[in-house]
Amino acid sequence: MTKIAFIGLGNMGLPMAVNLVKAGYRVKAFDLIPASIQSFVAAGGKQASSAKEAAEDAEVVISMLPAGKHVNELYRSEDGLLAQLPKGCLVIDSSTIDATTARQVGATAFKAGIDFIDAPVSGGVSGAEAGTLSFIVGGEAACFARAKPILEAMGKNIFHAGGVGSGQIAKTCNNMLLSVLMAGTAEALQMGIENGLDPKILSDIMVKSSGRNWALEVYNPVPGVMPGTPACNNYQGGFMVDLMNKDLNLALGVAQESSSTVPMGEQAAALFEAHAKANNGKCDFSSIFKYYNKE
Ligand code: NAD
């Protein structure tokens, strides 16, 4: 069975790495936080005392790190992994980072005879735990085909968006749209409430009308309307406002580079940033409803 090195055992990385172990892969992992490595060992994984050690005899390296600078440092620094890995290795970076860094890591990898794909995910911690993540892959078709069975051990929908960096661009487009849909849904529902409507009835109407969207279907932002949503749990769990802000900053960076016109994305970025500053950064992003509902 393929030998995998896994770097970054955070909220997402740990359950993803555990799912690889469950699928029978030999996974050696490293994180800067020793307690995370211990949790991984308790689930049947192998520990390493550095990223280099984890990658020593690996055929595949997977990283799940906070941001582009961490990914760049791991792979492209003077003593980074790309200087160590043998030709023919496959590197999968699943972190959500800027496409420019992904392309730079990919170019350095290819020069060294190493395959690279960017494979950011959608689905959050619950998707990582359940092994139902969506992977949005950028890379050559042959690299995608090589990675697919491994990604299938951690996810359900595996998309090929295009060349290296396209996975990050596609994810950024999706999350910018998601932020706009969520803010728009909260805005419309609050206006209905202020005009005497029951938000449950208004939601039932809009979800069967042309305003229908994902937030109305499965993630209603109004407390008490849809059982099981973060809105019904004081906006705990789910997808944090801080992470949405990170993704919106990446989206605005993409827009700037491509000179794309994104007034809705800019507006959503400003809204979610103000919302985070009002002490909501750790709440689920549907808490943007509180921005409109001032009770
Ligand atoms: P996290 O902060 O919980 O985990 C990141 C981990 O990386 C930490 O455990 C940290 O110690 C480790 N780390 C940092 N630098 C390292 C290094 N040089 N070597 C080894 N380990 C290192 O973050 P997360 O929530 O797991 O998210 C990881 C990535 O996935 C991010 O890019 C995030 O944007 C993306 N993402 C997160 C979610 C989510 O819901 N949490 C959803 C989709 C995508």
Short mmCIF file of C-alpha atoms and ligand atoms in Angstrom, two decimals:
data_model
loop_
_atom_site.label_atom_id
_atom_site.label_comp_id
_atom_site.label_asym_id
_atom_site.label_seq_id
_atom_site.Cartn_x
_atom_site.Cartn_y
_atom_site.Cartn_z
CA MET A 1 0.00 0.00 0.00
CA THR A 2 1.20 3.52 -0.84
CA LYS A 3 3.29 5.20 1.85
CA ILE A 4 1.96 8.64 2.68
CA ALA A 5 3.47 11.54 4.65
CA PHE A 6 0.85 13.88 6.11
CA ILE A 7 1.87 17.37 7.28
CA GLY A 8 -0.58 19.44 9.37
CA LEU A 9 -2.87 17.63 11.79
CA GLY A 10 -5.23 20.52 12.62
CA ASN A 11 -9.03 20.57 12.71
CA MET A 12 -9.15 19.31 9.13
CA GLY A 13 -5.85 17.45 8.72
CA LEU A 14 -6.23 15.10 11.68
CA PRO A 15 -9.55 13.52 10.63
CA MET A 16 -8.38 13.40 6.99
CA ALA A 17 -5.18 11.56 7.96
CA VAL A 18 -7.17 9.21 10.20
CA ASN A 19 -9.43 8.33 7.25
CA LEU A 20 -6.34 7.41 5.21
CA VAL A 21 -5.23 5.07 8.02
CA LYS A 22 -8.73 3.53 8.10
CA ALA A 23 -8.47 2.96 4.34
CA GLY A 24 -5.30 0.92 4.94
CA TYR A 25 -2.60 3.42 3.94
CA ARG A 26 0.61 3.63 5.94
CA VAL A 27 0.58 7.25 7.05
CA LYS A 28 3.43 8.97 8.88
CA ALA A 29 2.46 12.43 10.09
CA PHE A 30 3.92 15.57 11.54
CA ASP A 31 2.46 18.68 13.17
CA LEU A 32 4.09 21.44 15.20
CA ILE A 33 1.71 20.57 18.06
CA PRO A 34 2.79 17.31 19.79
CA ALA A 35 -0.72 16.65 21.19
CA SER A 36 -2.09 16.48 17.63
CA ILE A 37 0.51 13.86 16.71
CA GLN A 38 -0.46 11.86 19.82
CA SER A 39 -4.15 11.92 18.76
CA PHE A 40 -3.07 10.61 15.37
CA VAL A 41 -0.99 7.81 16.92
CA ALA A 42 -3.96 6.85 19.11
CA ALA A 43 -5.96 6.41 15.89
CA GLY A 44 -3.37 4.03 14.41
CA GLY A 45 -1.07 6.46 12.57
CA LYS A 46 2.71 6.69 12.70
CA GLN A 47 4.46 9.72 14.17
CA ALA A 48 7.39 11.70 12.83
CA SER A 49 9.47 14.29 14.64
CA SER A 50 9.73 16.57 11.59
CA ALA A 51 8.20 16.99 8.16
CA LYS A 52 11.45 15.68 6.70
CA GLU A 53 11.26 12.51 8.75
CA ALA A 54 7.61 11.98 7.79
CA ALA A 55 8.57 12.27 4.11
CA GLU A 56 11.70 10.09 4.30
CA ASP A 57 10.38 7.04 2.45
CA ALA A 58 7.04 8.48 1.33
CA GLU A 59 5.65 8.03 -2.18
CA VAL A 60 2.98 10.67 -1.58
CA VAL A 61 3.09 13.82 0.59
CA ILE A 62 -0.14 15.54 1.64
CA SER A 63 -0.19 18.93 3.39
CA MET A 64 -3.06 20.66 5.20
CA LEU A 65 -1.64 23.94 6.50
CA PRO A 66 -3.06 27.35 7.44
CA ALA A 67 -1.83 29.61 4.60
CA GLY A 68 0.39 30.07 1.55
CA LYS A 69 3.49 31.10 3.53
CA HIS A 70 3.43 27.80 5.47
CA VAL A 71 3.08 25.78 2.26
CA ASN A 72 5.85 27.73 0.55
CA GLU A 73 8.16 27.25 3.55
CA LEU A 74 7.43 23.53 3.80
CA TYR A 75 8.21 22.80 0.15
CA ARG A 76 10.36 25.59 -1.30
CA SER A 77 12.62 26.83 1.51
CA GLU A 78 16.31 26.01 1.23
CA ASP A 79 15.93 22.73 3.10
CA GLY A 80 12.28 22.28 2.07
CA LEU A 81 10.74 18.95 1.09
CA LEU A 82 11.09 19.50 -2.66
CA ALA A 83 14.88 19.44 -2.22
CA GLN A 84 14.60 16.10 -0.44
CA LEU A 85 11.87 14.07 -2.14
CA PRO A 86 12.92 11.57 -4.82
CA LYS A 87 11.76 11.94 -8.44
CA GLY A 88 8.37 10.39 -9.06
CA CYS A 89 6.84 11.42 -5.72
CA LEU A 90 3.38 12.96 -5.71
CA VAL A 91 2.69 16.08 -3.62
CA ILE A 92 -0.91 16.98 -2.79
CA ASP A 93 -1.49 20.33 -1.09
CA SER A 94 -5.02 20.52 0.31
CA SER A 95 -4.56 23.80 2.19
CA THR A 96 -6.64 26.77 1.03
CA ILE A 97 -4.00 29.19 -0.28
CA ASP A 98 -3.43 31.71 -3.05
CA ALA A 99 -3.15 30.24 -6.55
CA THR A 100 0.18 32.03 -7.14
CA THR A 101 1.89 30.12 -4.33
CA ALA A 102 0.30 26.88 -5.55
CA ARG A 103 1.68 27.50 -9.06
CA GLN A 104 5.14 28.36 -7.68
CA VAL A 105 5.26 25.16 -5.61
CA GLY A 106 4.02 23.22 -8.65
CA ALA A 107 6.72 24.69 -10.92
CA THR A 108 9.50 23.91 -8.42
CA ALA A 109 8.13 20.38 -8.00
CA PHE A 110 7.98 19.68 -11.74
CA LYS A 111 11.55 20.94 -12.17
CA ALA A 112 12.61 18.34 -9.60
CA GLY A 113 10.64 15.58 -11.35
CA ILE A 114 7.94 15.56 -8.67
CA ASP A 115 4.21 15.56 -9.44
CA PHE A 116 2.10 18.28 -7.81
CA ILE A 117 -1.60 19.05 -7.47
CA ASP A 118 -3.42 21.71 -5.48
CA ALA A 119 -6.49 20.08 -3.93
CA PRO A 120 -8.33 22.45 -1.58
CA VAL A 121 -11.44 21.07 0.06
CA SER A 122 -15.00 22.06 0.79
CA GLY A 123 -17.12 20.42 3.47
CA GLY A 124 -15.63 21.60 6.76
CA VAL A 125 -14.61 19.61 9.82
CA SER A 126 -17.75 17.44 9.74
CA GLY A 127 -17.02 16.52 6.11
CA ALA A 128 -13.40 15.74 7.02
CA GLU A 129 -14.55 13.46 9.85
CA ALA A 130 -17.18 11.71 7.75
CA GLY A 131 -14.84 11.32 4.75
CA THR A 132 -17.30 13.21 2.56
CA LEU A 133 -15.18 16.24 1.58
CA SER A 134 -15.24 17.71 -1.90
CA PHE A 135 -11.76 18.02 -3.40
CA ILE A 136 -11.28 20.69 -6.06
CA VAL A 137 -8.12 19.74 -7.90
CA GLY A 138 -5.75 21.73 -10.08
CA GLY A 139 -3.05 19.80 -11.91
CA GLU A 140 -2.17 17.71 -14.94
CA ALA A 141 -4.65 14.96 -15.86
CA ALA A 142 -2.13 12.20 -15.11
CA CYS A 143 -1.41 13.63 -11.64
CA PHE A 144 -5.15 13.94 -10.99
CA ALA A 145 -5.68 10.30 -11.96
CA ARG A 146 -2.84 9.24 -9.69
CA ALA A 147 -4.20 11.19 -6.70
CA LYS A 148 -7.88 10.29 -7.15
CA PRO A 149 -7.95 6.95 -5.26
CA ILE A 150 -6.17 8.57 -2.31
CA LEU A 151 -8.54 11.54 -2.27
CA GLU A 152 -11.48 9.13 -2.43
CA ALA A 153 -10.41 7.77 0.96
CA MET A 154 -11.08 11.25 2.41
CA GLY A 155 -13.82 12.63 0.20
CA LYS A 156 -16.89 11.94 -1.88
CA ASN A 157 -16.76 14.43 -4.76
CA ILE A 158 -13.43 14.75 -6.53
CA PHE A 159 -13.40 17.51 -9.19
CA HIS A 160 -10.71 18.32 -11.74
CA ALA A 161 -10.83 22.09 -12.30
CA GLY A 162 -7.89 22.46 -14.71
CA GLY A 163 -4.12 23.01 -14.50
CA VAL A 164 -2.09 23.69 -11.34
CA GLY A 165 -3.67 26.54 -9.34
CA SER A 166 -7.16 25.99 -10.80
CA GLY A 167 -8.31 24.14 -7.70
CA GLN A 168 -7.57 27.22 -5.60
CA ILE A 169 -9.25 29.56 -8.12
CA ALA A 170 -12.40 27.39 -8.30
CA LYS A 171 -12.64 27.19 -4.52
CA THR A 172 -12.19 30.95 -4.23
CA CYS A 173 -14.99 31.59 -6.77
CA ASN A 174 -17.27 29.22 -4.86
CA ASN A 175 -16.64 30.76 -1.45
CA MET A 176 -17.01 34.32 -2.71
CA LEU A 177 -20.41 33.31 -4.14
CA LEU A 178 -21.30 31.55 -0.88
CA SER A 179 -20.58 34.70 1.15
CA VAL A 180 -22.79 36.77 -1.15
CA LEU A 181 -25.62 34.20 -1.00
CA MET A 182 -25.48 33.99 2.78
CA ALA A 183 -25.44 37.76 3.29
CA GLY A 184 -28.22 38.23 0.73
CA THR A 185 -30.36 35.53 2.33
CA ALA A 186 -29.94 37.05 5.81
CA GLU A 187 -30.74 40.50 4.39
CA ALA A 188 -33.95 39.37 2.67
CA LEU A 189 -35.15 37.36 5.67
CA GLN A 190 -34.61 40.26 8.08
CA MET A 191 -36.47 42.66 5.78
CA GLY A 192 -39.36 40.18 5.76
CA ILE A 193 -39.30 39.98 9.57
CA GLU A 194 -39.32 43.78 9.84
CA ASN A 195 -42.43 43.77 7.67
CA GLY A 196 -44.30 41.31 9.87
CA LEU A 197 -43.47 38.05 8.13
CA ASP A 198 -42.65 34.76 9.86
CA PRO A 199 -39.08 33.85 8.73
CA LYS A 200 -40.03 30.15 8.46
CA ILE A 201 -42.94 30.91 6.13
CA LEU A 202 -40.84 33.38 4.12
CA SER A 203 -38.05 30.75 3.86
CA ASP A 204 -40.57 28.14 2.64
CA ILE A 205 -41.77 30.60 -0.02
CA MET A 206 -38.31 31.67 -1.23
CA VAL A 207 -36.88 28.14 -1.28
CA LYS A 208 -39.60 27.22 -3.81
CA SER A 209 -39.23 30.51 -5.71
CA SER A 210 -36.52 32.15 -7.76
CA GLY A 211 -34.55 33.28 -4.68
CA ARG A 212 -33.80 29.65 -3.90
CA ASN A 213 -30.19 28.99 -2.89
CA TRP A 214 -28.00 26.73 -0.72
CA ALA A 215 -28.37 28.87 2.43
CA LEU A 216 -32.17 28.62 2.23
CA GLU A 217 -32.05 24.92 1.37
CA VAL A 218 -29.74 23.59 4.08
CA TYR A 219 -28.18 26.39 6.14
CA ASN A 220 -30.88 28.90 7.12
CA PRO A 221 -29.24 31.76 9.09
CA VAL A 222 -32.27 32.58 11.27
CA PRO A 223 -32.32 30.91 14.72
CA GLY A 224 -35.17 28.43 15.14
CA VAL A 225 -36.06 28.09 11.45
CA MET A 226 -34.08 25.00 10.45
CA PRO A 227 -33.19 22.44 13.15
CA GLY A 228 -29.58 21.23 13.14
CA THR A 229 -28.06 24.39 11.64
CA PRO A 230 -25.42 26.49 13.48
CA ALA A 231 -28.12 29.22 13.71
CA CYS A 232 -30.04 26.88 16.06
CA ASN A 233 -26.89 26.34 18.13
CA ASN A 234 -26.01 29.95 18.93
CA TYR A 235 -23.89 29.97 15.73
CA GLN A 236 -21.40 27.50 17.18
CA GLY A 237 -19.75 24.88 14.94
CA GLY A 238 -19.89 25.11 11.15
CA PHE A 239 -17.67 27.46 9.11
CA MET A 240 -16.05 30.27 11.10
CA VAL A 241 -16.34 33.93 10.07
CA ASP A 242 -12.53 34.18 10.38
CA LEU A 243 -12.11 31.44 7.77
CA MET A 244 -14.65 33.11 5.46
CA ASN A 245 -12.63 36.31 5.79
CA LYS A 246 -9.47 34.45 4.89
CA ASP A 247 -11.18 33.06 1.77
CA LEU A 248 -12.63 36.46 0.82
CA ASN A 249 -9.19 38.06 1.05
CA LEU A 250 -7.88 35.34 -1.27
CA ALA A 251 -10.80 36.04 -3.64
CA LEU A 252 -10.07 39.77 -3.71
CA GLY A 253 -6.42 38.95 -4.43
CA VAL A 254 -7.46 36.79 -7.39
CA ALA A 255 -9.80 39.53 -8.65
CA GLN A 256 -7.03 42.11 -8.43
CA GLU A 257 -4.61 39.93 -10.40
CA SER A 258 -7.13 39.22 -13.15
CA SER A 259 -8.63 42.76 -13.08
CA SER A 260 -12.04 41.14 -12.50
CA THR A 261 -14.96 43.32 -11.43
CA VAL A 262 -16.28 41.96 -8.12
CA PRO A 263 -18.44 44.60 -6.37
CA MET A 264 -20.53 41.92 -4.65
CA GLY A 265 -17.43 40.12 -3.41
CA GLU A 266 -15.95 43.42 -2.16
CA GLN A 267 -19.17 44.25 -0.35
CA ALA A 268 -19.34 40.80 1.23
CA ALA A 269 -15.68 41.04 2.29
CA ALA A 270 -16.34 44.41 3.99
CA LEU A 271 -19.47 43.03 5.71
CA PHE A 272 -17.79 39.89 7.06
CA GLU A 273 -14.74 41.86 8.16
CA ALA A 274 -16.89 44.30 10.16
CA HIS A 275 -18.79 41.32 11.57
CA ALA A 276 -15.55 39.67 12.74
CA LYS A 277 -14.42 42.91 14.37
CA ALA A 278 -17.69 42.93 16.35
CA ASN A 279 -16.42 39.81 18.15
CA ASN A 280 -18.00 37.22 15.84
CA GLY A 281 -14.83 35.82 14.26
CA LYS A 282 -15.19 32.42 15.92
CA CYS A 283 -18.94 32.13 15.15
CA ASP A 284 -20.33 30.31 12.14
CA PHE A 285 -20.56 32.56 9.06
CA SER A 286 -24.39 32.37 9.01
CA SER A 287 -24.17 34.63 12.11
CA ILE A 288 -23.97 37.48 9.57
CA PHE A 289 -27.74 37.43 10.20
CA LYS A 290 -26.96 39.22 13.51
CA TYR A 291 -25.54 42.13 11.50
CA TYR A 292 -29.02 42.72 10.08
CA ASN A 293 -31.08 41.63 13.08
CA LYS A 294 -29.98 44.05 15.78
CA GLU A 295 -31.86 42.46 18.68
P1 NAD B 1 -5.79 24.44 11.81
O1 NAD B 1 -5.20 25.74 12.19
O2 NAD B 1 -6.71 23.74 12.73
O3 NAD B 1 -4.62 23.40 11.42
C1 NAD B 1 -3.41 23.74 10.81
C2 NAD B 1 -2.35 22.86 11.43
O4 NAD B 1 -1.13 23.04 10.73
C3 NAD B 1 -2.06 23.17 12.90
O5 NAD B 1 -2.25 22.01 13.67
C4 NAD B 1 -0.62 23.65 12.91
O6 NAD B 1 0.08 23.28 14.08
C5 NAD B 1 -0.08 22.95 11.68
N1 NAD B 1 1.12 23.53 11.11
C6 NAD B 1 1.35 24.83 10.78
N2 NAD B 1 2.60 24.95 10.26
C7 NAD B 1 3.14 23.70 10.24
C8 NAD B 1 4.37 23.18 9.81
N3 NAD B 1 5.32 23.95 9.27
N4 NAD B 1 4.60 21.86 9.95
C9 NAD B 1 3.65 21.06 10.48
N5 NAD B 1 2.46 21.49 10.90
C10 NAD B 1 2.20 22.81 10.78
O7 NAD B 1 -6.50 24.70 10.39
P2 NAD B 1 -7.63 23.78 9.70
O8 NAD B 1 -8.97 24.25 10.10
O9 NAD B 1 -7.24 22.35 9.84
O10 NAD B 1 -7.43 24.24 8.18
C11 NAD B 1 -6.35 23.79 7.37
C12 NAD B 1 -6.54 24.32 5.97
O11 NAD B 1 -7.79 23.89 5.46
C13 NAD B 1 -6.56 25.86 5.91
O12 NAD B 1 -5.88 26.26 4.75
C14 NAD B 1 -8.04 26.18 5.86
O13 NAD B 1 -8.31 27.42 5.20
C15 NAD B 1 -8.57 25.01 5.07
N6 NAD B 1 -10.00 24.68 5.29
C16 NAD B 1 -10.51 24.68 6.56
C17 NAD B 1 -11.85 24.36 6.75
C18 NAD B 1 -12.46 24.34 8.13
O14 NAD B 1 -13.70 24.29 8.23
N7 NAD B 1 -11.67 24.32 9.20
C19 NAD B 1 -12.66 24.05 5.65
C20 NAD B 1 -12.10 24.03 4.38
C21 NAD B 1 -10.76 24.35 4.22
#
